[in-house]
């Protein structure tokens, strides 16, 4: 599904003359994700996770290396598969328009020349999929809880029936119990819609149940990459530190 090969990305440092001083944000990143797989991308704040997410979504281009989806460069793939890739960002409070109702937010990506009637039906179906009551259709964002709002964003993200979804710290700001509910939902959707996920997070807590593979990103480099079932065998210091903190937390 996704093939990331030798990707490098740098940004000019703020205040540097003519942008000459550059900060390397991603250094020689390579990995692949198979169809139907869920890959967890874990790293501390500033390690380059969101940058990698934006490159994969085709919102920015790498300095070198290449990213292919189903064999085609991202930009090409997007032209013929618009809507089949979607994203849920970290800050869901700013990722939806506060003047829109729940119905309008979810319907937005669907309104590609279709009659509003069929869209209404789709929106109801989508709400049911994310386990929200259809009585919320007319509500505005400030009338929803964090968990409800995140489900609305999820419903919008799956409205176009994407096959590939990037979730960038989408659950980080939610209570652990709500996170668990949404993770269960994501797992069910994965089975139902045969989706491939790239799940970005800064801790391991959330993702081990959902992901088949975990990539540890440390200062722009892949520090370790393991199947979830083999996390206990991590060699890298940073990965081990994270794993130990999880065991401490649980025990
Ligand atoms: P993460 O999502 O892991 O917290 P980011 O990918 O957001 O990390 O950022 C990685 C580094 O790249 C940070 O040091 C950040 O300041 C820098 N960075 C990200 N985007 C830009 C940009 N558009 N311009 C300049 N620097 C950026
Ligand atoms: Mg980020």
PDB file of N, CA and C in Angstrom, residues 98-170:
ATOM      1  N   UNK A  98     -16.430  25.915  13.316  1.00  0.00           N
ATOM      2  CA  UNK A  98     -17.350  26.068  14.456  1.00  0.00           C
ATOM      3  C   UNK A  98     -18.740  26.565  14.070  1.00  0.00           C
ATOM      4  N   UNK A  99     -18.868  27.129  12.845  1.00  0.00           N
ATOM      5  CA  UNK A  99     -20.185  27.638  12.435  1.00  0.00           C
ATOM      6  C   UNK A  99     -21.028  26.574  11.753  1.00  0.00           C
ATOM      7  N   UNK A 100     -20.453  25.377  11.581  1.00  0.00           N
ATOM      8  CA  UNK A 100     -21.179  24.281  10.942  1.00  0.00           C
ATOM      9  C   UNK A 100     -21.839  23.382  11.987  1.00  0.00           C
ATOM     10  N   UNK A 101     -22.957  22.801  11.618  1.00  0.00           N
ATOM     11  CA  UNK A 101     -23.563  21.790  12.483  1.00  0.00           C
ATOM     12  C   UNK A 101     -22.849  20.458  12.238  1.00  0.00           C
ATOM     13  N   UNK A 102     -23.119  19.512  13.112  1.00  0.00           N
ATOM     14  CA  UNK A 102     -22.564  18.163  12.973  1.00  0.00           C
ATOM     15  C   UNK A 102     -22.860  17.618  11.580  1.00  0.00           C
ATOM     16  N   UNK A 103     -24.090  17.794  11.143  1.00  0.00           N
ATOM     17  CA  UNK A 103     -24.490  17.291   9.833  1.00  0.00           C
ATOM     18  C   UNK A 103     -23.639  17.921   8.725  1.00  0.00           C
ATOM     19  N   UNK A 104     -23.445  19.238   8.807  1.00  0.00           N
ATOM     20  CA  UNK A 104     -22.684  19.934   7.766  1.00  0.00           C
ATOM     21  C   UNK A 104     -21.208  19.536   7.772  1.00  0.00           C
ATOM     22  N   UNK A 105     -20.668  19.342   8.982  1.00  0.00           N
ATOM     23  CA  UNK A 105     -19.256  18.957   9.088  1.00  0.00           C
ATOM     24  C   UNK A 105     -19.022  17.602   8.421  1.00  0.00           C
ATOM     25  N   UNK A 106     -19.916  16.659   8.740  1.00  0.00           N
ATOM     26  CA  UNK A 106     -19.739  15.309   8.200  1.00  0.00           C
ATOM     27  C   UNK A 106     -20.016  15.276   6.698  1.00  0.00           C
ATOM     28  N   UNK A 107     -20.992  16.074   6.267  1.00  0.00           N
ATOM     29  CA  UNK A 107     -21.398  16.037   4.852  1.00  0.00           C
ATOM     30  C   UNK A 107     -20.400  16.750   3.940  1.00  0.00           C
ATOM     31  N   UNK A 108     -19.579  17.635   4.514  1.00  0.00           N
ATOM     32  CA  UNK A 108     -18.696  18.477   3.694  1.00  0.00           C
ATOM     33  C   UNK A 108     -17.915  17.691   2.620  1.00  0.00           C
ATOM     34  N   UNK A 109     -17.177  16.641   2.994  1.00  0.00           N
ATOM     35  CA  UNK A 109     -16.430  15.935   1.944  1.00  0.00           C
ATOM     36  C   UNK A 109     -17.325  15.156   0.983  1.00  0.00           C
ATOM     37  N   UNK A 110     -18.580  14.909   1.403  1.00  0.00           N
ATOM     38  CA  UNK A 110     -19.483  14.106   0.569  1.00  0.00           C
ATOM     39  C   UNK A 110     -20.174  14.924  -0.513  1.00  0.00           C
ATOM     40  N   UNK A 111     -20.197  16.244  -0.325  1.00  0.00           N
ATOM     41  CA  UNK A 111     -20.999  17.085  -1.218  1.00  0.00           C
ATOM     42  C   UNK A 111     -20.361  17.287  -2.583  1.00  0.00           C
ATOM     43  N   UNK A 112     -19.927  16.202  -3.193  1.00  0.00           N
ATOM     44  CA  UNK A 112     -19.334  16.284  -4.515  1.00  0.00           C
ATOM     45  C   UNK A 112     -20.423  16.147  -5.572  1.00  0.00           C
ATOM     46  N   UNK A 113     -21.281  17.137  -5.705  1.00  0.00           N
ATOM     47  CA  UNK A 113     -22.316  17.140  -6.730  1.00  0.00           C
ATOM     48  C   UNK A 113     -23.443  16.154  -6.482  1.00  0.00           C
ATOM     49  N   UNK A 114     -23.611  15.743  -5.233  1.00  0.00           N
ATOM     50  CA  UNK A 114     -24.704  14.801  -4.967  1.00  0.00           C
ATOM     51  C   UNK A 114     -25.897  15.532  -4.368  1.00  0.00           C
ATOM     52  N   UNK A 115     -27.042  14.937  -4.512  1.00  0.00           N
ATOM     53  CA  UNK A 115     -28.258  15.548  -3.977  1.00  0.00           C
ATOM     54  C   UNK A 115     -28.213  15.523  -2.447  1.00  0.00           C
ATOM     55  N   UNK A 116     -28.716  16.591  -1.858  1.00  0.00           N
ATOM     56  CA  UNK A 116     -28.609  16.712  -0.408  1.00  0.00           C
ATOM     57  C   UNK A 116     -29.366  15.595   0.317  1.00  0.00           C
ATOM     58  N   UNK A 117     -30.391  15.052  -0.341  1.00  0.00           N
ATOM     59  CA  UNK A 117     -31.185  14.017   0.313  1.00  0.00           C
ATOM     60  C   UNK A 117     -30.352  12.768   0.605  1.00  0.00           C
ATOM     61  N   UNK A 118     -29.617  12.322  -0.423  1.00  0.00           N
ATOM     62  CA  UNK A 118     -28.814  11.119  -0.223  1.00  0.00           C
ATOM     63  C   UNK A 118     -27.688  11.389   0.770  1.00  0.00           C
ATOM     64  N   UNK A 119     -27.218  12.636   0.796  1.00  0.00           N
ATOM     65  CA  UNK A 119     -26.178  12.990   1.749  1.00  0.00           C
ATOM     66  C   UNK A 119     -26.703  12.863   3.171  1.00  0.00           C
ATOM     67  N   UNK A 120     -27.943  13.313   3.395  1.00  0.00           N
ATOM     68  CA  UNK A 120     -28.529  13.202   4.729  1.00  0.00           C
ATOM     69  C   UNK A 120     -28.546  11.749   5.188  1.00  0.00           C
ATOM     70  N   UNK A 121     -28.909  10.869   4.283  1.00  0.00           N
ATOM     71  CA  UNK A 121     -28.953   9.454   4.641  1.00  0.00           C
ATOM     72  C   UNK A 121     -27.550   8.956   4.993  1.00  0.00           C
ATOM     73  N   UNK A 122     -26.560   9.330   4.162  1.00  0.00           N
ATOM     74  CA  UNK A 122     -25.194   8.935   4.441  1.00  0.00           C
ATOM     75  C   UNK A 122     -24.725   9.417   5.813  1.00  0.00           C
ATOM     76  N   UNK A 123     -25.074  10.658   6.144  1.00  0.00           N
ATOM     77  CA  UNK A 123     -24.625  11.229   7.406  1.00  0.00           C
ATOM     78  C   UNK A 123     -25.197  10.441   8.577  1.00  0.00           C
ATOM     79  N   UNK A 124     -26.458  10.047   8.463  1.00  0.00           N
ATOM     80  CA  UNK A 124     -27.066   9.243   9.528  1.00  0.00           C
ATOM     81  C   UNK A 124     -26.351   7.913   9.679  1.00  0.00           C
ATOM     82  N   UNK A 125     -26.051   7.286   8.554  1.00  0.00           N
ATOM     83  CA  UNK A 125     -25.315   6.013   8.580  1.00  0.00           C
ATOM     84  C   UNK A 125     -23.957   6.173   9.241  1.00  0.00           C
ATOM     85  N   UNK A 126     -23.292   7.277   8.874  1.00  0.00           N
ATOM     86  CA  UNK A 126     -21.947   7.518   9.406  1.00  0.00           C
ATOM     87  C   UNK A 126     -21.989   7.740  10.915  1.00  0.00           C
ATOM     88  N   UNK A 127     -22.997   8.484  11.372  1.00  0.00           N
ATOM     89  CA  UNK A 127     -23.130   8.723  12.808  1.00  0.00           C
ATOM     90  C   UNK A 127     -23.313   7.400  13.549  1.00  0.00           C
ATOM     91  N   UNK A 128     -24.111   6.534  12.977  1.00  0.00           N
ATOM     92  CA  UNK A 128     -24.338   5.239  13.599  1.00  0.00           C
ATOM     93  C   UNK A 128     -23.036   4.439  13.640  1.00  0.00           C
ATOM     94  N   UNK A 129     -22.244   4.532  12.569  1.00  0.00           N
ATOM     95  CA  UNK A 129     -20.954   3.823  12.513  1.00  0.00           C
ATOM     96  C   UNK A 129     -20.030   4.243  13.647  1.00  0.00           C
ATOM     97  N   UNK A 130     -20.018   5.558  13.954  1.00  0.00           N
ATOM     98  CA  UNK A 130     -19.133   6.020  15.027  1.00  0.00           C
ATOM     99  C   UNK A 130     -19.871   6.063  16.376  1.00  0.00           C
ATOM    100  N   UNK A 131     -20.990   5.359  16.410  1.00  0.00           N
ATOM    101  CA  UNK A 131     -21.755   5.188  17.651  1.00  0.00           C
ATOM    102  C   UNK A 131     -22.191   6.502  18.286  1.00  0.00           C
ATOM    103  N   UNK A 132     -22.702   7.392  17.443  1.00  0.00           N
ATOM    104  CA  UNK A 132     -23.287   8.634  17.945  1.00  0.00           C
ATOM    105  C   UNK A 132     -24.770   8.659  17.590  1.00  0.00           C
ATOM    106  N   UNK A 133     -25.546   9.304  18.440  1.00  0.00           N
ATOM    107  CA  UNK A 133     -26.981   9.402  18.190  1.00  0.00           C
ATOM    108  C   UNK A 133     -27.261  10.404  17.072  1.00  0.00           C
ATOM    109  N   UNK A 134     -28.242  10.080  16.228  1.00  0.00           N
ATOM    110  CA  UNK A 134     -28.587  10.994  15.132  1.00  0.00           C
ATOM    111  C   UNK A 134     -29.264  12.259  15.664  1.00  0.00           C
ATOM    112  N   UNK A 135     -29.589  12.285  16.949  1.00  0.00           N
ATOM    113  CA  UNK A 135     -30.168  13.512  17.525  1.00  0.00           C
ATOM    114  C   UNK A 135     -29.112  14.627  17.585  1.00  0.00           C
ATOM    115  N   UNK A 136     -27.835  14.272  17.363  1.00  0.00           N
ATOM    116  CA  UNK A 136     -26.774  15.295  17.405  1.00  0.00           C
ATOM    117  C   UNK A 136     -26.645  16.070  16.094  1.00  0.00           C
ATOM    118  N   UNK A 137     -27.358  15.627  15.048  1.00  0.00           N
ATOM    119  CA  UNK A 137     -27.184  16.205  13.713  1.00  0.00           C
ATOM    120  C   UNK A 137     -27.208  17.729  13.664  1.00  0.00           C
ATOM    121  N   UNK A 138     -28.084  18.344  14.442  1.00  0.00           N
ATOM    122  CA  UNK A 138     -28.253  19.797  14.368  1.00  0.00           C
ATOM    123  C   UNK A 138     -27.378  20.572  15.344  1.00  0.00           C
ATOM    124  N   UNK A 139     -26.544  19.871  16.097  1.00  0.00           N
ATOM    125  CA  UNK A 139     -25.728  20.548  17.107  1.00  0.00           C
ATOM    126  C   UNK A 139     -24.502  21.231  16.512  1.00  0.00           C
ATOM    127  N   UNK A 140     -24.027  22.241  17.235  1.00  0.00           N
ATOM    128  CA  UNK A 140     -22.772  22.911  16.875  1.00  0.00           C
ATOM    129  C   UNK A 140     -21.635  22.346  17.734  1.00  0.00           C
ATOM    130  N   UNK A 141     -20.392  22.608  17.296  1.00  0.00           N
ATOM    131  CA  UNK A 141     -19.231  22.016  17.960  1.00  0.00           C
ATOM    132  C   UNK A 141     -19.192  22.252  19.459  1.00  0.00           C
ATOM    133  N   UNK A 142     -19.517  23.495  19.885  1.00  0.00           N
ATOM    134  CA  UNK A 142     -19.382  23.799  21.316  1.00  0.00           C
ATOM    135  C   UNK A 142     -20.444  23.081  22.152  1.00  0.00           C
ATOM    136  N   UNK A 143     -21.372  22.442  21.472  1.00  0.00           N
ATOM    137  CA  UNK A 143     -22.397  21.700  22.205  1.00  0.00           C
ATOM    138  C   UNK A 143     -22.046  20.206  22.327  1.00  0.00           C
ATOM    139  N   UNK A 144     -20.806  19.859  21.970  1.00  0.00           N
ATOM    140  CA  UNK A 144     -20.387  18.455  22.016  1.00  0.00           C
ATOM    141  C   UNK A 144     -19.255  18.252  23.019  1.00  0.00           C
ATOM    142  N   UNK A 145     -19.154  17.052  23.573  1.00  0.00           N
ATOM    143  CA  UNK A 145     -18.006  16.721  24.419  1.00  0.00           C
ATOM    144  C   UNK A 145     -16.809  16.418  23.520  1.00  0.00           C
ATOM    145  N   UNK A 146     -15.599  16.379  24.109  1.00  0.00           N
ATOM    146  CA  UNK A 146     -14.392  16.084  23.336  1.00  0.00           C
ATOM    147  C   UNK A 146     -14.506  14.760  22.594  1.00  0.00           C
ATOM    148  N   UNK A 147     -15.024  13.749  23.280  1.00  0.00           N
ATOM    149  CA  UNK A 147     -15.158  12.423  22.672  1.00  0.00           C
ATOM    150  C   UNK A 147     -16.152  12.428  21.514  1.00  0.00           C
ATOM    151  N   UNK A 148     -17.256  13.146  21.717  1.00  0.00           N
ATOM    152  CA  UNK A 148     -18.265  13.236  20.644  1.00  0.00           C
ATOM    153  C   UNK A 148     -17.692  13.956  19.434  1.00  0.00           C
ATOM    154  N   UNK A 149     -16.982  15.045  19.713  1.00  0.00           N
ATOM    155  CA  UNK A 149     -16.406  15.837  18.625  1.00  0.00           C
ATOM    156  C   UNK A 149     -15.391  15.011  17.832  1.00  0.00           C
ATOM    157  N   UNK A 150     -14.582  14.238  18.556  1.00  0.00           N
ATOM    158  CA  UNK A 150     -13.589  13.424  17.868  1.00  0.00           C
ATOM    159  C   UNK A 150     -14.272  12.346  17.017  1.00  0.00           C
ATOM    160  N   UNK A 151     -15.380  11.817  17.487  1.00  0.00           N
ATOM    161  CA  UNK A 151     -16.141  10.851  16.687  1.00  0.00           C
ATOM    162  C   UNK A 151     -16.713  11.503  15.438  1.00  0.00           C
ATOM    163  N   UNK A 152     -17.153  12.765  15.589  1.00  0.00           N
ATOM    164  CA  UNK A 152     -17.672  13.502  14.424  1.00  0.00           C
ATOM    165  C   UNK A 152     -16.560  13.651  13.381  1.00  0.00           C
ATOM    166  N   UNK A 153     -15.352  14.016  13.852  1.00  0.00           N
ATOM    167  CA  UNK A 153     -14.214  14.154  12.929  1.00  0.00           C
ATOM    168  C   UNK A 153     -13.895  12.818  12.253  1.00  0.00           C
ATOM    169  N   UNK A 154     -14.023  11.757  13.022  1.00  0.00           N
ATOM    170  CA  UNK A 154     -13.787  10.417  12.488  1.00  0.00           C
ATOM    171  C   UNK A 154     -14.840  10.068  11.433  1.00  0.00           C
ATOM    172  N   UNK A 155     -16.098  10.396  11.734  1.00  0.00           N
ATOM    173  CA  UNK A 155     -17.185  10.131  10.779  1.00  0.00           C
ATOM    174  C   UNK A 155     -16.917  10.880   9.483  1.00  0.00           C
ATOM    175  N   UNK A 156     -16.443  12.139   9.612  1.00  0.00           N
ATOM    176  CA  UNK A 156     -16.137  12.915   8.413  1.00  0.00           C
ATOM    177  C   UNK A 156     -14.980  12.273   7.646  1.00  0.00           C
ATOM    178  N   UNK A 157     -13.970  11.829   8.399  1.00  0.00           N
ATOM    179  CA  UNK A 157     -12.798  11.241   7.745  1.00  0.00           C
ATOM    180  C   UNK A 157     -13.138   9.953   6.998  1.00  0.00           C
ATOM    181  N   UNK A 158     -14.127   9.205   7.484  1.00  0.00           N
ATOM    182  CA  UNK A 158     -14.463   7.951   6.787  1.00  0.00           C
ATOM    183  C   UNK A 158     -15.606   8.132   5.788  1.00  0.00           C
ATOM    184  N   UNK A 159     -16.127   9.375   5.674  1.00  0.00           N
ATOM    185  CA  UNK A 159     -17.305   9.599   4.824  1.00  0.00           C
ATOM    186  C   UNK A 159     -17.032   9.277   3.367  1.00  0.00           C
ATOM    187  N   UNK A 160     -15.796   9.478   2.926  1.00  0.00           N
ATOM    188  CA  UNK A 160     -15.470   9.227   1.526  1.00  0.00           C
ATOM    189  C   UNK A 160     -14.997   7.781   1.309  1.00  0.00           C
ATOM    190  N   UNK A 161     -15.213   6.947   2.345  1.00  0.00           N
ATOM    191  CA  UNK A 161     -14.763   5.549   2.312  1.00  0.00           C
ATOM    192  C   UNK A 161     -13.291   5.428   1.960  1.00  0.00           C
ATOM    193  N   UNK A 162     -12.441   6.049   2.774  1.00  0.00           N
ATOM    194  CA  UNK A 162     -11.017   6.003   2.463  1.00  0.00           C
ATOM    195  C   UNK A 162     -10.472   4.596   2.662  1.00  0.00           C
ATOM    196  N   UNK A 163      -9.406   4.312   1.958  1.00  0.00           N
ATOM    197  CA  UNK A 163      -8.754   3.020   2.150  1.00  0.00           C
ATOM    198  C   UNK A 163      -7.508   3.194   3.003  1.00  0.00           C
ATOM    199  N   UNK A 164      -7.064   4.467   3.073  1.00  0.00           N
ATOM    200  CA  UNK A 164      -5.847   4.727   3.828  1.00  0.00           C
ATOM    201  C   UNK A 164      -6.076   5.946   4.710  1.00  0.00           C
ATOM    202  N   UNK A 165      -5.792   5.799   5.986  1.00  0.00           N
ATOM    203  CA  UNK A 165      -6.100   6.878   6.906  1.00  0.00           C
ATOM    204  C   UNK A 165      -4.903   7.176   7.806  1.00  0.00           C
ATOM    205  N   UNK A 166      -4.626   8.472   7.955  1.00  0.00           N
ATOM    206  CA  UNK A 166      -3.560   8.908   8.862  1.00  0.00           C
ATOM    207  C   UNK A 166      -4.210   9.563  10.073  1.00  0.00           C
ATOM    208  N   UNK A 167      -3.883   9.070  11.261  1.00  0.00           N
ATOM    209  CA  UNK A 167      -4.414   9.667  12.487  1.00  0.00           C
ATOM    210  C   UNK A 167      -3.251  10.276  13.259  1.00  0.00           C
ATOM    211  N   UNK A 168      -3.187  11.592  13.280  1.00  0.00           N
ATOM    212  CA  UNK A 168      -2.053  12.259  13.916  1.00  0.00           C
ATOM    213  C   UNK A 168      -2.419  12.715  15.325  1.00  0.00           C
ATOM    214  N   UNK A 169      -2.028  11.922  16.300  1.00  0.00           N
ATOM    215  CA  UNK A 169      -2.317  12.193  17.716  1.00  0.00           C
ATOM    216  C   UNK A 169      -3.782  12.566  17.924  1.00  0.00           C
ATOM    217  N   UNK A 170      -4.641  11.877  17.214  1.00  0.00           N
ATOM    218  CA  UNK A 170      -6.061  12.226  17.230  1.00  0.00           C
ATOM    219  C   UNK A 170      -6.721  11.924  18.560  1.00  0.00           C
TER     220      UNK A 170
END
